[in-house]
mmCIF file of C-alpha atoms in Angstrom:
data_model
loop_
_atom_site.group_PDB
_atom_site.id
_atom_site.type_symbol
_atom_site.label_atom_id
_atom_site.label_comp_id
_atom_site.label_asym_id
_atom_site.label_seq_id
_atom_site.Cartn_x
_atom_site.Cartn_y
_atom_site.Cartn_z
ATOM 1 C CA UNK H 1 51.793 1.782 30.493
ATOM 2 C CA UNK H 2 49.450 -0.910 31.889
ATOM 3 C CA UNK H 3 47.559 -3.409 29.731
ATOM 4 C CA UNK H 4 44.300 -1.916 31.041
ATOM 5 C CA UNK H 5 45.346 1.529 29.816
ATOM 6 C CA UNK H 6 46.339 0.077 26.458
ATOM 7 C CA UNK H 7 42.929 -1.546 26.052
ATOM 8 C CA UNK H 8 41.190 1.682 27.076
ATOM 9 C CA UNK H 9 43.144 3.669 24.469
ATOM 10 C CA UNK H 10 42.030 1.288 21.680
ATOM 11 C CA UNK H 11 38.275 1.556 22.225
ATOM 12 C CA UNK H 12 37.744 3.826 19.231
ATOM 13 C CA UNK H 13 40.009 1.958 16.792
ATOM 14 C CA UNK H 14 38.694 0.102 13.747
ATOM 15 C CA UNK H 15 39.339 -3.621 13.432
ATOM 16 C CA UNK H 16 41.907 -2.948 10.699
ATOM 17 C CA UNK H 17 43.735 -0.477 12.906
ATOM 18 C CA UNK H 18 43.704 -2.928 15.830
ATOM 19 C CA UNK H 19 45.341 -5.569 13.636
ATOM 20 C CA UNK H 20 47.988 -3.102 12.470
ATOM 21 C CA UNK H 21 48.756 -2.091 16.026
ATOM 22 C CA UNK H 22 48.835 -5.729 17.113
ATOM 23 C CA UNK H 23 51.410 -6.462 14.424
ATOM 24 C CA UNK H 24 53.446 -3.422 15.458
ATOM 25 C CA UNK H 25 53.311 -4.537 19.105
ATOM 26 C CA UNK H 26 54.927 -7.843 18.138
ATOM 27 C CA UNK H 27 57.656 -6.205 16.063
ATOM 28 C CA UNK H 28 58.236 -2.948 17.930
ATOM 29 C CA UNK H 29 56.591 -3.064 21.364
ATOM 30 C CA UNK H 30 58.187 0.162 22.599
ATOM 31 C CA UNK H 31 56.860 2.155 19.620
ATOM 32 C CA UNK H 32 53.413 0.551 19.870
ATOM 33 C CA UNK H 33 53.115 1.450 23.547
ATOM 34 C CA UNK H 34 54.063 5.056 22.847
ATOM 35 C CA UNK H 35 51.419 5.285 20.121
ATOM 36 C CA UNK H 36 48.813 3.792 22.439
ATOM 37 C CA UNK H 37 49.754 6.331 25.120
ATOM 38 C CA UNK H 38 48.934 9.388 22.974
ATOM 39 C CA UNK H 39 45.313 9.592 24.132
ATOM 40 C CA UNK H 40 46.361 9.394 27.781
ATOM 41 C CA UNK H 41 48.933 12.159 27.244
ATOM 42 C CA UNK H 42 46.309 14.408 25.695
ATOM 43 C CA UNK H 43 43.895 13.658 28.544
ATOM 44 C CA UNK H 44 46.586 14.924 30.940
ATOM 45 C CA UNK H 45 46.924 18.135 28.941
ATOM 46 C CA UNK H 46 50.202 17.133 27.280
ATOM 47 C CA UNK H 47 50.767 17.606 23.558
ATOM 48 C CA UNK H 48 51.954 14.807 21.282
ATOM 49 C CA UNK H 49 52.622 16.323 17.858
ATOM 50 C CA UNK H 50 53.784 14.489 14.766
ATOM 51 C CA UNK H 51 57.271 15.764 13.881
ATOM 52 C CA UNK H 52 57.712 16.584 10.210
ATOM 53 C CA UNK H 53 61.419 16.482 9.405
ATOM 54 C CA UNK H 54 62.534 18.573 6.431
ATOM 55 C CA UNK H 55 66.250 17.767 6.400
ATOM 56 C CA UNK H 56 66.475 18.358 2.653
ATOM 57 C CA UNK H 57 64.419 20.275 0.096
ATOM 58 C CA UNK H 58 65.876 18.495 -2.938
ATOM 59 C CA UNK H 59 63.067 17.543 -5.300
ATOM 60 C CA UNK H 60 62.666 16.162 -8.801
ATOM 61 C CA UNK H 61 59.320 17.973 -9.217
ATOM 62 C CA UNK H 62 58.314 21.631 -9.266
ATOM 63 C CA UNK H 63 54.668 21.488 -8.270
ATOM 64 C CA UNK H 64 52.253 24.337 -8.864
ATOM 65 C CA UNK H 65 51.051 24.297 -5.242
ATOM 66 C CA UNK H 66 54.284 23.492 -3.344
ATOM 67 C CA UNK H 67 54.273 24.927 0.183
ATOM 68 C CA UNK H 68 58.058 24.451 0.502
ATOM 69 C CA UNK H 69 59.016 26.325 -2.678
ATOM 70 C CA UNK H 70 60.589 29.314 -0.917
ATOM 71 C CA UNK H 71 62.750 27.059 1.259
ATOM 72 C CA UNK H 72 64.406 25.521 -1.794
ATOM 73 C CA UNK H 73 67.856 26.364 -3.104
ATOM 74 C CA UNK H 74 66.476 27.147 -6.555
ATOM 75 C CA UNK H 75 64.479 30.011 -5.040
ATOM 76 C CA UNK H 76 67.465 31.333 -3.094
ATOM 77 C CA UNK H 77 69.627 31.202 -6.224
ATOM 78 C CA UNK H 78 66.963 32.993 -8.245
ATOM 79 C CA UNK H 79 66.877 35.884 -5.789
ATOM 80 C CA UNK H 80 70.670 35.878 -5.318
ATOM 81 C CA UNK H 81 70.253 35.157 -1.639
ATOM 82 C CA UNK H 82 72.159 32.549 0.331
ATOM 83 C CA UNK H 83 70.887 30.916 3.491
ATOM 84 C CA UNK H 84 73.841 31.010 5.892
ATOM 85 C CA UNK H 85 72.006 29.414 8.805
ATOM 86 C CA UNK H 86 73.504 26.158 10.057
ATOM 87 C CA UNK H 87 72.152 23.168 8.160
ATOM 88 C CA UNK H 88 70.815 20.126 9.978
ATOM 89 C CA UNK H 89 73.229 17.246 10.500
ATOM 90 C CA UNK H 90 72.606 13.606 11.369
ATOM 91 C CA UNK H 91 73.720 14.438 14.915
ATOM 92 C CA UNK H 92 70.956 17.051 15.025
ATOM 93 C CA UNK H 93 68.465 14.362 13.972
ATOM 94 C CA UNK H 94 69.743 12.008 16.682
ATOM 95 C CA UNK H 95 69.407 14.715 19.311
ATOM 96 C CA UNK H 96 65.892 15.594 18.157
ATOM 97 C CA UNK H 97 64.974 11.904 18.339
ATOM 98 C CA UNK H 98 66.336 11.708 21.873
ATOM 99 C CA UNK H 99 64.438 14.784 23.059
ATOM 100 C CA UNK H 100 61.236 13.643 21.357
ATOM 101 C CA UNK H 101 61.503 10.230 22.984
ATOM 102 C CA UNK H 102 61.963 11.785 26.429
ATOM 103 C CA UNK H 103 58.712 13.702 25.874
ATOM 104 C CA UNK H 104 56.869 10.546 24.828
ATOM 105 C CA UNK H 105 56.503 11.691 21.219
ATOM 106 C CA UNK H 106 56.175 8.788 18.839
ATOM 107 C CA UNK H 107 55.798 9.864 15.191
ATOM 108 C CA UNK H 108 58.206 11.260 12.610
ATOM 109 C CA UNK H 109 57.424 12.107 8.981
ATOM 110 C CA UNK H 110 60.424 12.448 6.668
ATOM 111 C CA UNK H 111 59.429 15.053 4.129
ATOM 112 C CA UNK H 112 60.964 17.798 2.001
ATOM 113 C CA UNK H 113 61.349 18.167 -0.965
ATOM 114 C CA UNK H 114 61.132 14.601 -2.162
ATOM 115 C CA UNK H 115 62.627 12.330 0.516
ATOM 116 C CA UNK H 116 63.486 9.494 -1.877
ATOM 117 C CA UNK H 117 66.055 11.645 -3.721
ATOM 118 C CA UNK H 118 68.014 12.145 -0.479
ATOM 119 C CA UNK H 119 71.359 10.347 -0.623
ATOM 120 C CA UNK H 120 71.356 9.939 3.155
ATOM 121 C CA UNK H 121 67.727 8.808 3.492
ATOM 122 C CA UNK H 122 68.690 5.480 5.100
ATOM 123 C CA UNK H 123 70.995 7.272 7.543
ATOM 124 C CA UNK H 124 68.204 9.699 8.485
ATOM 125 C CA UNK H 125 65.877 6.770 9.240
ATOM 126 C CA UNK H 126 68.584 5.211 11.421
ATOM 127 C CA UNK H 127 69.204 8.545 13.192
ATOM 128 C CA UNK H 128 65.508 8.893 14.036
ATOM 129 C CA UNK H 129 65.642 5.254 15.245
ATOM 130 C CA UNK H 130 62.758 3.052 14.049
ATOM 131 C CA UNK H 131 62.865 1.105 17.322
ATOM 132 C CA UNK H 132 61.891 4.262 19.207
ATOM 133 C CA UNK H 133 59.643 6.104 16.752
ATOM 134 C CA UNK H 134 56.982 5.319 14.147
ATOM 135 C CA UNK H 135 58.516 6.524 10.875
ATOM 136 C CA UNK H 136 56.506 7.750 7.896
ATOM 137 C CA UNK H 137 57.840 9.029 4.583
ATOM 138 C CA UNK H 138 56.187 11.432 2.194
ATOM 139 C CA UNK H 139 56.790 10.789 -1.503
ATOM 140 C CA UNK H 140 55.582 11.826 -4.944
ATOM 141 C CA UNK H 141 56.021 8.182 -5.964
ATOM 142 C CA UNK H 142 58.403 8.717 -8.864
ATOM 143 C CA UNK H 143 61.090 6.432 -7.425
ATOM 144 C CA UNK H 144 58.859 4.097 -5.416
ATOM 145 C CA UNK H 145 58.831 0.742 -7.210
ATOM 146 C CA UNK H 146 58.592 -2.754 -5.686
ATOM 147 C CA UNK H 147 62.278 -2.986 -4.836
ATOM 148 C CA UNK H 148 62.370 0.451 -3.208
ATOM 149 C CA UNK H 149 59.197 -0.213 -1.201
ATOM 150 C CA UNK H 150 60.598 -3.483 0.174
ATOM 151 C CA UNK H 151 63.839 -1.708 1.048
ATOM 152 C CA UNK H 152 61.998 1.038 2.949
ATOM 153 C CA UNK H 153 60.127 -1.588 4.935
ATOM 154 C CA UNK H 154 63.379 -3.407 5.699
ATOM 155 C CA UNK H 155 65.094 -0.339 7.198
ATOM 156 C CA UNK H 156 62.183 0.531 9.492
ATOM 157 C CA UNK H 157 59.832 2.830 7.584
ATOM 158 C CA UNK H 158 56.271 1.886 8.557
ATOM 159 C CA UNK H 159 54.087 4.116 6.417
ATOM 160 C CA UNK H 160 54.038 6.008 3.127
ATOM 161 C CA UNK H 161 52.108 9.186 2.416
ATOM 162 C CA UNK H 162 51.833 9.268 -1.376
ATOM 163 C CA UNK H 163 50.841 12.437 -3.222
ATOM 164 C CA UNK H 164 48.165 12.238 -5.921
ATOM 165 C CA UNK H 165 46.465 15.440 -7.015
ATOM 166 C CA UNK H 166 43.798 14.146 -9.376
ATOM 167 C CA UNK H 167 42.225 10.932 -10.588
ATOM 168 C CA UNK H 168 42.473 12.466 -14.065
ATOM 169 C CA UNK H 169 45.950 11.616 -15.343
ATOM 170 C CA UNK H 170 46.435 14.757 -17.425
ATOM 171 C CA UNK H 171 45.351 17.038 -14.570
ATOM 172 C CA UNK H 172 47.679 15.402 -12.064
ATOM 173 C CA UNK H 173 50.642 15.585 -14.429
ATOM 174 C CA UNK H 174 49.899 19.236 -15.209
ATOM 175 C CA UNK H 175 49.583 20.186 -11.531
ATOM 176 C CA UNK H 176 52.855 18.397 -10.791
ATOM 177 C CA UNK H 177 54.548 19.788 -13.937
ATOM 178 C CA UNK H 178 55.853 16.267 -14.564
ATOM 179 C CA UNK H 179 54.590 14.098 -17.459
ATOM 180 C CA UNK H 180 54.238 10.472 -16.388
ATOM 181 C CA UNK H 181 53.901 11.318 -12.685
ATOM 182 C CA UNK H 182 50.353 9.894 -12.457
ATOM 183 C CA UNK H 183 51.446 6.492 -13.763
ATOM 184 C CA UNK H 184 54.423 6.474 -11.387
ATOM 185 C CA UNK H 185 52.165 7.365 -8.441
ATOM 186 C CA UNK H 186 49.759 4.526 -9.233
ATOM 187 C CA UNK H 187 52.704 2.139 -9.533
ATOM 188 C CA UNK H 188 53.953 3.394 -6.162
ATOM 189 C CA UNK H 189 50.567 2.725 -4.556
ATOM 190 C CA UNK H 190 50.674 -0.935 -5.586
ATOM 191 C CA UNK H 191 54.348 -1.236 -4.624
ATOM 192 C CA UNK H 192 53.680 0.042 -1.095
ATOM 193 C CA UNK H 193 50.746 -2.333 -0.639
ATOM 194 C CA UNK H 194 52.794 -5.261 -1.985
ATOM 195 C CA UNK H 195 55.574 -4.474 0.511
ATOM 196 C CA UNK H 196 53.062 -4.421 3.393
ATOM 197 C CA UNK H 197 53.727 -0.755 4.086
ATOM 198 C CA UNK H 198 50.867 1.194 5.598
ATOM 199 C CA UNK H 199 49.856 3.840 3.072
ATOM 200 C CA UNK H 200 47.609 6.833 2.674
ATOM 201 C CA UNK H 201 47.125 8.970 -0.397
ATOM 202 C CA UNK H 202 47.575 12.697 0.008
ATOM 203 C CA UNK H 203 45.925 15.327 -2.158
ATOM 204 C CA UNK H 204 45.621 19.111 -2.231
ATOM 205 C CA UNK H 205 42.135 20.573 -2.141
ATOM 206 C CA UNK H 206 41.939 23.695 -4.292
ATOM 207 C CA UNK H 207 38.968 26.024 -4.407
ATOM 208 C CA UNK H 208 35.858 24.387 -5.862
ATOM 209 C CA UNK H 209 37.367 20.906 -6.177
ATOM 210 C CA UNK H 210 35.392 19.400 -3.279
ATOM 211 C CA UNK H 211 32.201 19.658 -5.312
ATOM 212 C CA UNK H 212 33.477 18.011 -8.508
ATOM 213 C CA UNK H 213 32.899 14.522 -9.924
ATOM 214 C CA UNK H 214 36.661 13.987 -10.068
ATOM 215 C CA UNK H 215 36.997 14.489 -6.318
ATOM 216 C CA UNK H 216 34.005 12.299 -5.511
ATOM 217 C CA UNK H 217 35.481 9.582 -7.751
ATOM 218 C CA UNK H 218 38.775 9.970 -5.881
ATOM 219 C CA UNK H 219 37.030 9.545 -2.501
ATOM 220 C CA UNK H 220 35.227 6.450 -3.815
ATOM 221 C CA UNK H 221 38.454 4.982 -5.244
ATOM 222 C CA UNK H 222 40.228 5.258 -1.892
ATOM 223 C CA UNK H 223 37.264 3.884 0.020
ATOM 224 C CA UNK H 224 37.018 0.884 -2.321
ATOM 225 C CA UNK H 225 40.795 0.350 -2.148
ATOM 226 C CA UNK H 226 40.800 0.451 1.645
ATOM 227 C CA UNK H 227 43.292 3.331 1.601
ATOM 228 C CA UNK H 228 42.793 6.581 3.489
ATOM 229 C CA UNK H 229 42.744 9.876 1.560
ATOM 230 C CA UNK H 230 44.413 12.717 3.428
ATOM 231 C CA UNK H 231 43.261 16.108 2.139
ATOM 232 C CA UNK H 232 45.466 19.148 2.572
ATOM 233 C CA UNK H 233 43.838 22.544 2.091
ATOM 234 C CA UNK H 234 45.451 24.850 -0.473
ATOM 235 C CA UNK H 235 46.747 27.744 1.607
ATOM 236 C CA UNK H 236 48.282 31.122 0.701
ATOM 237 C CA UNK H 237 51.883 30.016 1.259
ATOM 238 C CA UNK H 238 54.713 28.778 -0.958
ATOM 239 C CA UNK H 239 53.838 28.542 -4.643
ATOM 240 C CA UNK H 240 50.175 29.170 -3.820
ATOM 241 C CA UNK H 241 50.995 32.803 -3.065
ATOM 242 C CA UNK H 242 51.118 33.117 -6.863
ATOM 243 C CA UNK H 243 47.774 31.318 -7.196
ATOM 244 C CA UNK H 244 45.258 32.981 -4.869
ATOM 245 C CA UNK H 245 42.516 31.319 -6.914
ATOM 246 C CA UNK H 246 43.583 27.962 -5.391
ATOM 247 C CA UNK H 247 42.973 28.959 -1.775
ATOM 248 C CA UNK H 248 39.895 27.233 -0.399
ATOM 249 C CA UNK H 249 36.834 28.894 1.049
ATOM 250 C CA UNK H 250 34.928 27.913 4.191
ATOM 251 C CA UNK H 251 32.348 26.300 1.885
ATOM 252 C CA UNK H 252 35.021 23.966 0.487
ATOM 253 C CA UNK H 253 36.043 22.951 4.012
ATOM 254 C CA UNK H 254 32.418 22.376 5.014
ATOM 255 C CA UNK H 255 31.782 20.154 1.954
ATOM 256 C CA UNK H 256 34.827 18.077 2.832
ATOM 257 C CA UNK H 257 33.607 17.641 6.411
ATOM 258 C CA UNK H 258 30.354 16.205 5.057
ATOM 259 C CA UNK H 259 32.198 13.830 2.705
ATOM 260 C CA UNK H 260 34.141 12.464 5.682
ATOM 261 C CA UNK H 261 30.898 10.910 6.935
ATOM 262 C CA UNK H 262 30.607 8.700 3.844
ATOM 263 C CA UNK H 263 34.109 8.122 2.493
ATOM 264 C CA UNK H 264 37.560 7.147 3.734
ATOM 265 C CA UNK H 265 38.700 10.758 3.563
ATOM 266 C CA UNK H 266 40.056 13.050 6.253
ATOM 267 C CA UNK H 267 42.006 16.256 6.819
ATOM 268 C CA UNK H 268 44.169 17.670 9.590
ATOM 269 C CA UNK H 269 40.940 18.949 11.154
ATOM 270 C CA UNK H 270 39.298 15.512 11.361
ATOM 271 C CA UNK H 271 38.721 14.019 14.839
ATOM 272 C CA UNK H 272 40.624 10.745 15.260
ATOM 273 C CA UNK H 273 40.381 7.959 17.836
ATOM 274 C CA UNK H 274 38.121 10.080 20.050
ATOM 275 C CA UNK H 275 40.470 13.070 20.004
ATOM 276 C CA UNK H 276 39.437 16.398 18.501
ATOM 277 C CA UNK H 277 42.198 18.963 18.526
ATOM 278 C CA UNK H 278 40.619 21.317 15.995
ATOM 279 C CA UNK H 279 43.448 23.247 14.352
ATOM 280 C CA UNK H 280 46.529 21.123 15.046
ATOM 281 C CA UNK H 281 49.196 23.846 15.308
ATOM 282 C CA UNK H 282 51.741 22.612 17.898
ATOM 283 C CA UNK H 283 49.108 20.330 19.457
ATOM 284 C CA UNK H 284 49.091 17.826 16.608
ATOM 285 C CA UNK H 285 52.032 18.677 14.357
ATOM 286 C CA UNK H 286 55.253 20.627 14.101
ATOM 287 C CA UNK H 287 57.757 20.997 11.265
ATOM 288 C CA UNK H 288 61.519 21.037 11.757
ATOM 289 C CA UNK H 289 63.231 22.738 8.838
ATOM 290 C CA UNK H 290 66.652 22.035 7.330
ATOM 291 C CA UNK H 291 68.077 24.838 9.509
ATOM 292 C CA UNK H 292 66.652 23.394 12.751
ATOM 293 C CA UNK H 293 63.817 25.914 12.964
ATOM 294 C CA UNK H 294 60.506 24.666 14.360
ATOM 295 C CA UNK H 295 57.295 25.919 12.785
ATOM 296 C CA UNK H 296 53.823 25.205 14.234
ATOM 297 C CA UNK H 297 52.458 23.623 11.051
ATOM 298 C CA UNK H 298 53.672 22.899 7.504
ATOM 299 C CA UNK H 299 52.057 26.062 6.128
ATOM 300 C CA UNK H 300 52.996 28.690 8.702
ATOM 301 C CA UNK H 301 56.359 30.207 7.807
ATOM 302 C CA UNK H 302 57.177 31.702 11.201
ATOM 303 C CA UNK H 303 59.404 29.880 13.690
ATOM 304 C CA UNK H 304 58.656 29.205 17.334
ATOM 305 C CA UNK H 305 62.296 28.398 18.043
ATOM 306 C CA UNK H 306 65.552 26.881 16.807
ATOM 307 C CA UNK H 307 66.592 23.509 18.212
ATOM 308 C CA UNK H 308 70.257 24.541 18.237
ATOM 309 C CA UNK H 309 69.338 27.250 20.737
ATOM 310 C CA UNK H 310 66.266 25.985 22.606
ATOM 311 C CA UNK H 311 65.200 22.494 23.782
ATOM 312 C CA UNK H 312 62.193 20.918 22.082
ATOM 313 C CA UNK H 313 60.217 20.865 25.356
ATOM 314 C CA UNK H 314 60.595 24.620 25.779
ATOM 315 C CA UNK H 315 59.685 25.276 22.139
ATOM 316 C CA UNK H 316 56.483 23.271 22.473
ATOM 317 C CA UNK H 317 55.564 25.091 25.692
ATOM 318 C CA UNK H 318 56.259 28.403 23.957
ATOM 319 C CA UNK H 319 53.974 27.460 21.069
ATOM 320 C CA UNK H 320 51.168 26.431 23.392
ATOM 321 C CA UNK H 321 51.364 29.795 25.191
ATOM 322 C CA UNK H 322 50.848 31.658 21.936
ATOM 323 C CA UNK H 323 47.278 33.008 21.607
ATOM 324 C CA UNK H 324 47.090 32.063 17.918
ATOM 325 C CA UNK H 325 48.514 28.566 18.249
ATOM 326 C CA UNK H 326 47.728 27.124 21.661
ATOM 327 C CA UNK H 327 43.991 27.506 22.298
ATOM 328 C CA UNK H 328 41.514 25.134 20.695
ATOM 329 C CA UNK H 329 39.961 26.508 17.530
ATOM 330 C CA UNK H 330 37.499 24.758 15.178
ATOM 331 C CA UNK H 331 38.889 26.291 11.964
ATOM 332 C CA UNK H 332 42.242 26.022 10.181
ATOM 333 C CA UNK H 333 44.336 29.022 11.246
ATOM 334 C CA UNK H 334 46.303 29.489 8.007
ATOM 335 C CA UNK H 335 43.540 28.123 5.762
ATOM 336 C CA UNK H 336 40.399 29.824 7.065
ATOM 337 C CA UNK H 337 41.265 32.727 9.409
ATOM 338 C CA UNK H 338 41.555 35.762 7.156
ATOM 339 C CA UNK H 339 42.936 38.021 9.877
ATOM 340 C CA UNK H 340 45.819 35.652 10.513
ATOM 341 C CA UNK H 341 46.336 35.015 6.801
ATOM 342 C CA UNK H 342 46.733 38.769 6.208
ATOM 343 C CA UNK H 343 49.193 39.098 9.100
ATOM 344 C CA UNK H 344 51.176 36.062 7.970
ATOM 345 C CA UNK H 345 51.370 37.300 4.370
ATOM 346 C CA UNK H 346 52.447 40.777 5.431
ATOM 347 C CA UNK H 347 55.180 39.568 7.787
ATOM 348 C CA UNK H 348 56.620 36.748 5.661
ATOM 349 C CA UNK H 349 56.732 38.924 2.526
ATOM 350 C CA UNK H 350 59.455 41.000 4.206
ATOM 351 C CA UNK H 351 61.875 38.034 4.367
ATOM 352 C CA UNK H 352 64.042 36.471 1.668
ATOM 353 C CA UNK H 353 64.717 33.298 3.698
ATOM 354 C CA UNK H 354 62.100 31.449 5.679
ATOM 355 C CA UNK H 355 60.864 30.802 8.265
ATOM 356 C CA UNK H 356 60.708 34.170 9.998
ATOM 357 C CA UNK H 357 62.881 33.799 13.143
ATOM 358 C CA UNK H 358 61.365 33.536 16.601
ATOM 359 C CA UNK H 359 60.892 37.012 18.030
ATOM 360 C CA UNK H 360 60.315 38.638 14.647
ATOM 361 C CA UNK H 361 56.976 36.961 13.939
ATOM 362 C CA UNK H 362 55.761 34.862 16.828
ATOM 363 C CA UNK H 363 57.084 35.895 20.242
ATOM 364 C CA UNK H 364 56.241 35.702 23.926
ATOM 365 C CA UNK H 365 55.678 39.449 23.944
ATOM 366 C CA UNK H 366 53.028 38.946 21.285
ATOM 367 C CA UNK H 367 54.574 41.455 18.874
ATOM 368 C CA UNK H 368 52.860 39.601 16.046
ATOM 369 C CA UNK H 369 49.757 41.646 16.817
ATOM 370 C CA UNK H 370 51.638 44.937 16.766
ATOM 371 C CA UNK H 371 53.471 44.780 13.443
#
């Protein structure tokens, strides 16, 4: 990529973001150039999704709103079901990294579960290869102290996405079903900043919360702290299937879009760096599960292919052909489109293990519409 193209791609960046990218260019020039090339890829009609890697669903929490609940072993054990699909290995991660790099993809998020309870976390980072990809880790913050934060930085993790579900300590702890989790999260925030890790806070927006003082205080806190607040809509998947009262309305989403104009707050629907994808299924994000299945977003429990059977390039092309997933849409498919929500709920409820395999939910023959 030419220097002229690099400069062109940075026109819409803030001064802080320019400094961060300048630092990354010095340390990891190959990764920085790939990140800078994302806008050019999109202009050519190519997709450049973030890859969420769910190698493990181990977790020390049991959150009220967890979207991954029905992927976890505790759920399989409860229903006396075993998942006999082949589990992801480090070789699988290496191969995914290789294919992603060939496609010009640049960003991996290690998620789960709680990534920092994974015994092979360091090996997973190495398998992704921090010299080829920008690596982010989700965390609930329980184990993220100063020493751990410095270690993550040293092995190549660049960014932390830290979950915090309320600025009210008791409410956060109750939502997370873990006393003391608020204090640990706040400690983790300072630890990440002290270790010079990039960090954003992540929170779940439940119905009615966007219009509360607590949420406005949260937006103000992040803005004052110079930390972005990523807002995930509560959607009718995972544990939230048992809490339909959590699922947001269009009014909630509209309030959030107005708050974005004043505060350092954003969602997956927020335009960034001059790019507006709308709903980011396939175009902006994919999830790779512990059984190598690829889903088009973290909250859609239907696969668009298995990496053991189909190359990543073909899976992405398949997703973009799908009439639900590929075309631009201004609303969140699984959060705001009631027709799709009803279809998704009806199909996924028939399965004991998730995601629903390719061909039984999403398919090229479009049988999703016919079920």
